Backbone as JSON, one array per atom type, in Angstrom:
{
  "sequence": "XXXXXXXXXXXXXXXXXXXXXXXXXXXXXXXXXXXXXXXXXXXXXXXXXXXXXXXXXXXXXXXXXXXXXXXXXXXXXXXXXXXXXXXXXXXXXXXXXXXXXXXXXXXXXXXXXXXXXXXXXXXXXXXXXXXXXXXXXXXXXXXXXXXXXXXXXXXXXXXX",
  "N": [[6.4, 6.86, -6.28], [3.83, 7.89, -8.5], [0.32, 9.0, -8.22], [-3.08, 8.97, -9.64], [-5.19, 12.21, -11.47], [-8.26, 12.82, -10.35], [-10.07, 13.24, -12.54], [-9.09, 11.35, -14.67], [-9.59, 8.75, -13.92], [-12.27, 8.8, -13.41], [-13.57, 10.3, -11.81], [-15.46, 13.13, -11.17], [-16.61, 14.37, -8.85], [-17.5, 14.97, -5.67], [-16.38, 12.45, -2.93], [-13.19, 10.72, -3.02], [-10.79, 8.09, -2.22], [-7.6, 7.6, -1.94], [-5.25, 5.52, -1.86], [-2.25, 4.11, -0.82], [1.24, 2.88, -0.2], [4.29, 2.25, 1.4], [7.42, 1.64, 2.32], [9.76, 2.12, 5.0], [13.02, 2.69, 6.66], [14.28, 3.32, 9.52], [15.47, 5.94, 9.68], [14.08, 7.43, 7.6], [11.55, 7.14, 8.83], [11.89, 8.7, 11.0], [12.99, 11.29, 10.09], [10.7, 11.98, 8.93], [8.84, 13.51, 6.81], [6.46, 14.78, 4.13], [5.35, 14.45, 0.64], [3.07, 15.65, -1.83], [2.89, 16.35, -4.89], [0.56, 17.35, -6.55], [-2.54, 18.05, -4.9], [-6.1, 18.02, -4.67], [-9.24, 18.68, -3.94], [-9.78, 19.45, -0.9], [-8.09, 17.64, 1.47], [-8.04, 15.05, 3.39], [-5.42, 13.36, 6.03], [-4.37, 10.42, 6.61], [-2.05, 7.89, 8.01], [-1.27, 4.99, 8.61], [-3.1, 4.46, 9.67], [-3.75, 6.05, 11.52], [-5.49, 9.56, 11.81], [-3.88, 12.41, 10.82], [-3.78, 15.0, 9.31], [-6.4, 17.63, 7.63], [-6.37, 19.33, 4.98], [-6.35, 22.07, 2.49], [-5.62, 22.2, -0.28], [-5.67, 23.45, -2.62], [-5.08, 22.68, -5.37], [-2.22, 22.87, -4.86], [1.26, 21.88, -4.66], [1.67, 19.26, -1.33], [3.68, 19.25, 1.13], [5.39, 18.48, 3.95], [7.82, 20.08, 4.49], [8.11, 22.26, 3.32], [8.82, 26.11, 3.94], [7.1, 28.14, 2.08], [4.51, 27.02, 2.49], [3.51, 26.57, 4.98], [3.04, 24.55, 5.79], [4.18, 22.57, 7.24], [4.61, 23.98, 9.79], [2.16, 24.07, 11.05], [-0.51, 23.54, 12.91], [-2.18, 20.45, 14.79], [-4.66, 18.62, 16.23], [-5.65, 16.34, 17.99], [-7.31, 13.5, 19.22], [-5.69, 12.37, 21.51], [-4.32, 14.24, 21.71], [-4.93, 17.07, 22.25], [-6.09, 20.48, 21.17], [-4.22, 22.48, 23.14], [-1.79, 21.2, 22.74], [0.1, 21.85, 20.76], [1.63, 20.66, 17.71], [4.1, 20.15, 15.02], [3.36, 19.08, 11.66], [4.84, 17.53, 11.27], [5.38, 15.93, 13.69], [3.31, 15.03, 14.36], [3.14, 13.14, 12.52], [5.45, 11.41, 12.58], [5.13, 10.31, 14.88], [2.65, 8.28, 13.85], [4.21, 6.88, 12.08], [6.12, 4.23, 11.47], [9.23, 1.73, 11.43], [9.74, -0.07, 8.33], [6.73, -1.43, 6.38], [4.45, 1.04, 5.87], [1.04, 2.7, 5.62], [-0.8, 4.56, 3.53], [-3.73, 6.64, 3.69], [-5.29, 8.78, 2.25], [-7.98, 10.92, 1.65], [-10.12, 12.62, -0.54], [-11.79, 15.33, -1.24], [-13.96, 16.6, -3.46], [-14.61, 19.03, -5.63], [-15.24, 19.31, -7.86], [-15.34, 21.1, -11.11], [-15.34, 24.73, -11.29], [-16.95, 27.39, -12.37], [-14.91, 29.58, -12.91], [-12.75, 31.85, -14.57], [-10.08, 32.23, -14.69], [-6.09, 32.54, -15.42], [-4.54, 29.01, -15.67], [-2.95, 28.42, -13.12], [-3.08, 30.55, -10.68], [-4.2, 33.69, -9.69], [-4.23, 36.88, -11.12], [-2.2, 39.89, -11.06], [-1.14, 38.76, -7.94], [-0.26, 36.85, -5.35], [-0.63, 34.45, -5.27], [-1.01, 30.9, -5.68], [-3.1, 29.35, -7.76], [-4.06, 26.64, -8.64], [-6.01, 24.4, -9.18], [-8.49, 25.75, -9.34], [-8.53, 26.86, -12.01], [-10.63, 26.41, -15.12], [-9.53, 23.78, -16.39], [-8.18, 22.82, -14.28], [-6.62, 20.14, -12.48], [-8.34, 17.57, -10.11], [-7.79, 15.79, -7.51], [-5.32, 14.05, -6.27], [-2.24, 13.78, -7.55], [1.01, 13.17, -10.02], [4.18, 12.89, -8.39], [4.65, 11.19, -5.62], [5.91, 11.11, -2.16], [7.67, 10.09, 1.09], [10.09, 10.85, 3.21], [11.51, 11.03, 1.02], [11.09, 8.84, -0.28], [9.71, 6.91, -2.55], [5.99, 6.29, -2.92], [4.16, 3.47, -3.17], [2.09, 1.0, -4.63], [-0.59, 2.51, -5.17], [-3.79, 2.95, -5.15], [-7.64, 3.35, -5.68], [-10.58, 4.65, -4.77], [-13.68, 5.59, -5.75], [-16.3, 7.54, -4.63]],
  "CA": [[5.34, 6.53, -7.16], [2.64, 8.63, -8.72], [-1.16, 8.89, -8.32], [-3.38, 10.05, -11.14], [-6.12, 12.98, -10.83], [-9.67, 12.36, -10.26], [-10.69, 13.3, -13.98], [-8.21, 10.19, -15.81], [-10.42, 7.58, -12.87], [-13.48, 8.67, -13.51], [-14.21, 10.81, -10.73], [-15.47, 14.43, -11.0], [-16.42, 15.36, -7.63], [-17.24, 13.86, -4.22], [-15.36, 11.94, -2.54], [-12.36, 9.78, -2.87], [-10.44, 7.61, -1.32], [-6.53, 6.89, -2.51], [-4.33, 4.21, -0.86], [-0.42, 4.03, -1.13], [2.36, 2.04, 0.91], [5.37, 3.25, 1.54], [8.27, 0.81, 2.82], [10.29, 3.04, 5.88], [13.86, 2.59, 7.33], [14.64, 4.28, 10.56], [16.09, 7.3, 9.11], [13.0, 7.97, 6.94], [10.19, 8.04, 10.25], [13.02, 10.36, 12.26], [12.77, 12.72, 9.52], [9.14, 12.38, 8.74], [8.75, 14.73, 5.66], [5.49, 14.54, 3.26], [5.02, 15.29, -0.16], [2.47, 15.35, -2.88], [3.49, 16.85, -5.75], [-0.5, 18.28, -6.24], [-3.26, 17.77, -4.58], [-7.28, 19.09, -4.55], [-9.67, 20.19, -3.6], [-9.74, 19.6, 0.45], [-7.34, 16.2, 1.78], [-7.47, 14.42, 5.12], [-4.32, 12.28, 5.74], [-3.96, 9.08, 7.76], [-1.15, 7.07, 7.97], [-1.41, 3.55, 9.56], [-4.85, 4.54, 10.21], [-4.07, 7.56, 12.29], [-5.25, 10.75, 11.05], [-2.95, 13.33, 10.78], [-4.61, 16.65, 9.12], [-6.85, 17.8, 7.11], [-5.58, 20.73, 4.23], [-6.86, 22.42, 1.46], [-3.99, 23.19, -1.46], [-6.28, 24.17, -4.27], [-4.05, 21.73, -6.85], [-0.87, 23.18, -5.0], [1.87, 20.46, -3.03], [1.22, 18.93, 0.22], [5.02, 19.53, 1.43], [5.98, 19.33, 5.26], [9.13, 20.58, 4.76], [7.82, 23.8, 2.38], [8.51, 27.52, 3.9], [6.17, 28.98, 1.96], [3.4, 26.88, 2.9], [3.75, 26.4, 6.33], [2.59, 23.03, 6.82], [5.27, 21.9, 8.29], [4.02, 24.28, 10.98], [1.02, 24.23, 11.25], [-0.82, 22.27, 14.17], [-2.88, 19.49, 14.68], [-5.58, 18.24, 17.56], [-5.94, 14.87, 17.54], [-8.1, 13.09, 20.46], [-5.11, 12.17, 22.52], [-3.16, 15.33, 21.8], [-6.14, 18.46, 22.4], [-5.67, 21.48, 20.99], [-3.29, 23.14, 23.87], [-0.84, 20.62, 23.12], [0.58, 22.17, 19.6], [2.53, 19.83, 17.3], [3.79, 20.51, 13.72], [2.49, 18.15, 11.05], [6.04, 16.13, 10.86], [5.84, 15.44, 14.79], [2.1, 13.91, 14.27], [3.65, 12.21, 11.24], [6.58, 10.61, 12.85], [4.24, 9.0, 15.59], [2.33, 7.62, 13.36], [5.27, 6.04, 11.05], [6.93, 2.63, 12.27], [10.19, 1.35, 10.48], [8.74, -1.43, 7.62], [5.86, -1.13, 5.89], [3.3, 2.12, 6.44], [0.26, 2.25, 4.5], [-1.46, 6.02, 3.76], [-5.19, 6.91, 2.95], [-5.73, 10.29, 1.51], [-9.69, 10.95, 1.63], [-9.98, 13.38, -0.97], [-13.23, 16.22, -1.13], [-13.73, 16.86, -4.73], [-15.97, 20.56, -5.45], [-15.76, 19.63, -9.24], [-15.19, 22.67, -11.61], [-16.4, 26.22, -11.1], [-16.64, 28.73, -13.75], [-14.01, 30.59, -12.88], [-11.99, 32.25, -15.38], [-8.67, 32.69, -14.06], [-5.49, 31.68, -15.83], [-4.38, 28.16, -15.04], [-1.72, 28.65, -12.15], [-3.07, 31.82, -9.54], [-4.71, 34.81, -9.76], [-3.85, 37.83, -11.67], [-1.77, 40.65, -9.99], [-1.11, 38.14, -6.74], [1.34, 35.85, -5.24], [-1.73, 32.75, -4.58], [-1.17, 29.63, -7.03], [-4.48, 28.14, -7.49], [-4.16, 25.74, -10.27], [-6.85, 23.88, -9.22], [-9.48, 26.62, -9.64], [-9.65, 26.63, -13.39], [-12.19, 25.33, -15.5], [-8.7, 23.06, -16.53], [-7.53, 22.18, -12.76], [-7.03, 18.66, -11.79], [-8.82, 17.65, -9.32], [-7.34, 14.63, -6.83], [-4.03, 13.51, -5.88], [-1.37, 13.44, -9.39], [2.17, 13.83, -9.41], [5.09, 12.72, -7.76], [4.48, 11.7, -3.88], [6.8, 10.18, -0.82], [7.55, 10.07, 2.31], [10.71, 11.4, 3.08], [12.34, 10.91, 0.04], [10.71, 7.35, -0.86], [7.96, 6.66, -3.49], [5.04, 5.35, -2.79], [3.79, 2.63, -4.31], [0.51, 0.68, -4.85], [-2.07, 3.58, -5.34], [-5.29, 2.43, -5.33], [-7.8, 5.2, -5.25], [-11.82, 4.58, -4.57], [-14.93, 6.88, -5.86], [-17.95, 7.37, -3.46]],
  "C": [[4.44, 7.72, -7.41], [1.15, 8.08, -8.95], [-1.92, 9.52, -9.45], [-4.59, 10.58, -10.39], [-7.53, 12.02, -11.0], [-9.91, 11.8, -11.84], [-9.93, 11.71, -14.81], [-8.6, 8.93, -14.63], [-11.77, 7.69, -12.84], [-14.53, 9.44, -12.75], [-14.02, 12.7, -10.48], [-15.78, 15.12, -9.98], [-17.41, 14.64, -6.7], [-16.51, 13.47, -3.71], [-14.34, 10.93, -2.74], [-11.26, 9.42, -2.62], [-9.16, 6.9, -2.39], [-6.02, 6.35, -1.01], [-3.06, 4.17, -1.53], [0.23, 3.27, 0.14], [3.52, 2.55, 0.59], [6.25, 1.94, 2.63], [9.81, 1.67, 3.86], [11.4, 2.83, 6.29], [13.56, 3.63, 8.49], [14.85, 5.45, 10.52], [14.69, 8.18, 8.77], [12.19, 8.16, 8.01], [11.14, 8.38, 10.55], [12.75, 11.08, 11.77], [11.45, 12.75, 8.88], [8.16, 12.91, 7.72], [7.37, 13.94, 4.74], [5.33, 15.1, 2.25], [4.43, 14.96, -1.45], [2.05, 16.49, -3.67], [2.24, 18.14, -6.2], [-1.73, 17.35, -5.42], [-4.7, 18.96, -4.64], [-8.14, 18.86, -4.67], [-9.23, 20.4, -1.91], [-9.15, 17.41, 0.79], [-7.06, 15.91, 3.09], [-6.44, 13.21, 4.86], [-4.39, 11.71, 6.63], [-2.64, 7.8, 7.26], [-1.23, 5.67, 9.0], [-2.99, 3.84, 10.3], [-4.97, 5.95, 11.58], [-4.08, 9.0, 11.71], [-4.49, 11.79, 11.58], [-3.14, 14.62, 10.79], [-5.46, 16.74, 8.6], [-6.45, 19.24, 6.0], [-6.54, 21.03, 3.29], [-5.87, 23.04, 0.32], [-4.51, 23.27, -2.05], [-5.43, 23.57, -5.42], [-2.72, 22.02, -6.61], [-0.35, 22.01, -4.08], [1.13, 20.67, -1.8], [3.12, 18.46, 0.27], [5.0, 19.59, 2.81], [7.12, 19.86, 5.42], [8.66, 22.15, 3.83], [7.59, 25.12, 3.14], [7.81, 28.09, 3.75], [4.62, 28.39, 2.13], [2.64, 26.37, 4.14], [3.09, 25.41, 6.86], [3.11, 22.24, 7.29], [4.98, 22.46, 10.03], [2.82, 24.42, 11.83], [0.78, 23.34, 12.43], [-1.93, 21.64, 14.51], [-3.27, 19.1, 16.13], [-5.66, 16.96, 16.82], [-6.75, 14.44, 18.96], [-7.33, 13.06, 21.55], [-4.24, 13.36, 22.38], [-4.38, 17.03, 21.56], [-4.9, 19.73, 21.7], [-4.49, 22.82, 21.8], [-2.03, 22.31, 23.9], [-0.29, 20.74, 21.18], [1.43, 21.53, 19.01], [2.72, 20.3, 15.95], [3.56, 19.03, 13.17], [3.56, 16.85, 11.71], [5.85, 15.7, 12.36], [4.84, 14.22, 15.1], [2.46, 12.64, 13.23], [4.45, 11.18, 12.24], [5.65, 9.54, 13.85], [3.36, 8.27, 15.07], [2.81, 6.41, 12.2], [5.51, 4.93, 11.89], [7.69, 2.31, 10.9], [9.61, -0.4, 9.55], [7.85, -0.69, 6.74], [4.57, -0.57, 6.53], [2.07, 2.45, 5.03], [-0.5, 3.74, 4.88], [-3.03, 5.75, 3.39], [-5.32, 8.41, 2.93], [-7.43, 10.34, 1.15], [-9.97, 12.71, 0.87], [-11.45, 14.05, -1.33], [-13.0, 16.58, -2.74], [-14.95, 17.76, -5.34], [-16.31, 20.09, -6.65], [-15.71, 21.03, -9.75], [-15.69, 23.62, -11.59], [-15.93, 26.48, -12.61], [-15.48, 29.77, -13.92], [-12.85, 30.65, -13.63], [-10.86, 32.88, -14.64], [-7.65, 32.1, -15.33], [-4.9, 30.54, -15.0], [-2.69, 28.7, -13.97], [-2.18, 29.72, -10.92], [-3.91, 32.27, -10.8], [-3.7, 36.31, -10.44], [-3.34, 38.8, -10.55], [-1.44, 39.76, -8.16], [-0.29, 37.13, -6.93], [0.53, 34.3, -5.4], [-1.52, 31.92, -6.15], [-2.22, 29.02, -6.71], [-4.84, 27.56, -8.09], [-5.26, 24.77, -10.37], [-8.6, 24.38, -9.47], [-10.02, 26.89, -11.02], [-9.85, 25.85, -14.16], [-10.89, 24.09, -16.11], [-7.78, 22.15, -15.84], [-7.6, 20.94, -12.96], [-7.33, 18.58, -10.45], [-8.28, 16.09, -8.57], [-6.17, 14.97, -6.15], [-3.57, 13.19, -7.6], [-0.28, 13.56, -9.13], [2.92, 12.72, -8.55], [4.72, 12.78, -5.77], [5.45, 10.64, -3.09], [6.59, 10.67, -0.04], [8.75, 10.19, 2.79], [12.25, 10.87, 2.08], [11.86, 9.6, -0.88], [9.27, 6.81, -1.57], [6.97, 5.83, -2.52], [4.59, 4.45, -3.73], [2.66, 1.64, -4.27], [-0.43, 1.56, -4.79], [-3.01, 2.64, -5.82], [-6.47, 4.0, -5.28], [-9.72, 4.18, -6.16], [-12.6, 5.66, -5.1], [-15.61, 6.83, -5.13], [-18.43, 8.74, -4.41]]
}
């Protein structure tokens, strides 16, 4: 399933709050994988009500399986798992999955548009995609998102 950005809901900047479900076989929590297609400005994830991370992709995917953006490796403190106990995202993911129905909340930080004249996609001379930076960015959750391999579906999605 897809979510739409802030701007086409009404919501230019603060906070808000999408909701999705996601229906899991066995297979799917083993392999764990996350991905939303864009996201932006700054996104905490909880799944079944346990949070997961917190990221910042500037309007680029939220991918745990993505190389070049290493959030598959990255690592996560959680209360019962302290910071000396290093996990990548998918390992926090998977314990929080159960086979059935898993229900996400994405709590999305929303800066609202700067001035900044860039062209839409990155920065000039540089490798950084930051499509969310100009004055044309979307700002939310949009796009194509699952859970390893499997739409989501019921988006709901709150303003504060």
């Amino acid at each position: 399933g897809e979510s739409q950005h802030g701007a086409d809901l009404g919501i230019h900047e603060g906070h808000a709050w999408y909701r999705a479900e996601v229906t899991l076989d066995d297979r799917a929590v083993e392999t764990s994988s996350l991905y939303v297609e864009h996201a932006s400005d700054f996104v905490s994830i909880y799944a079944n009500g346990c949070y997961i991370t917190t990221l910042c992709p500037l309007g680029n995917a939220i991918d745990t399986e993505s190389k070049d953006q290493h959030l598959g490796t990255q690592t996560s403190e959680t209360q019962d798992h302290p910071r000396e106990a290093k996990e990548s995202l998918s390992t926090v993911l998977r314990r929080a999955l159960r086979p059935g129905r898993n229900v996400f909340a994405f709590r999305v930080e929303i800066w609202g548009h700067g001035a900044f004249e860039m062209p839409t996609g990155g920065l000039v001379n540089s490798g950084l995609a930051l499509p969310a930076l100009s004055p044309r960015g979307k700002k939310g959750l949009c796009g194509a998102a699952h859970v390893s391999g499997i739409p989501f579906e019921n988006w709901r999605v709150r303003g504060k």
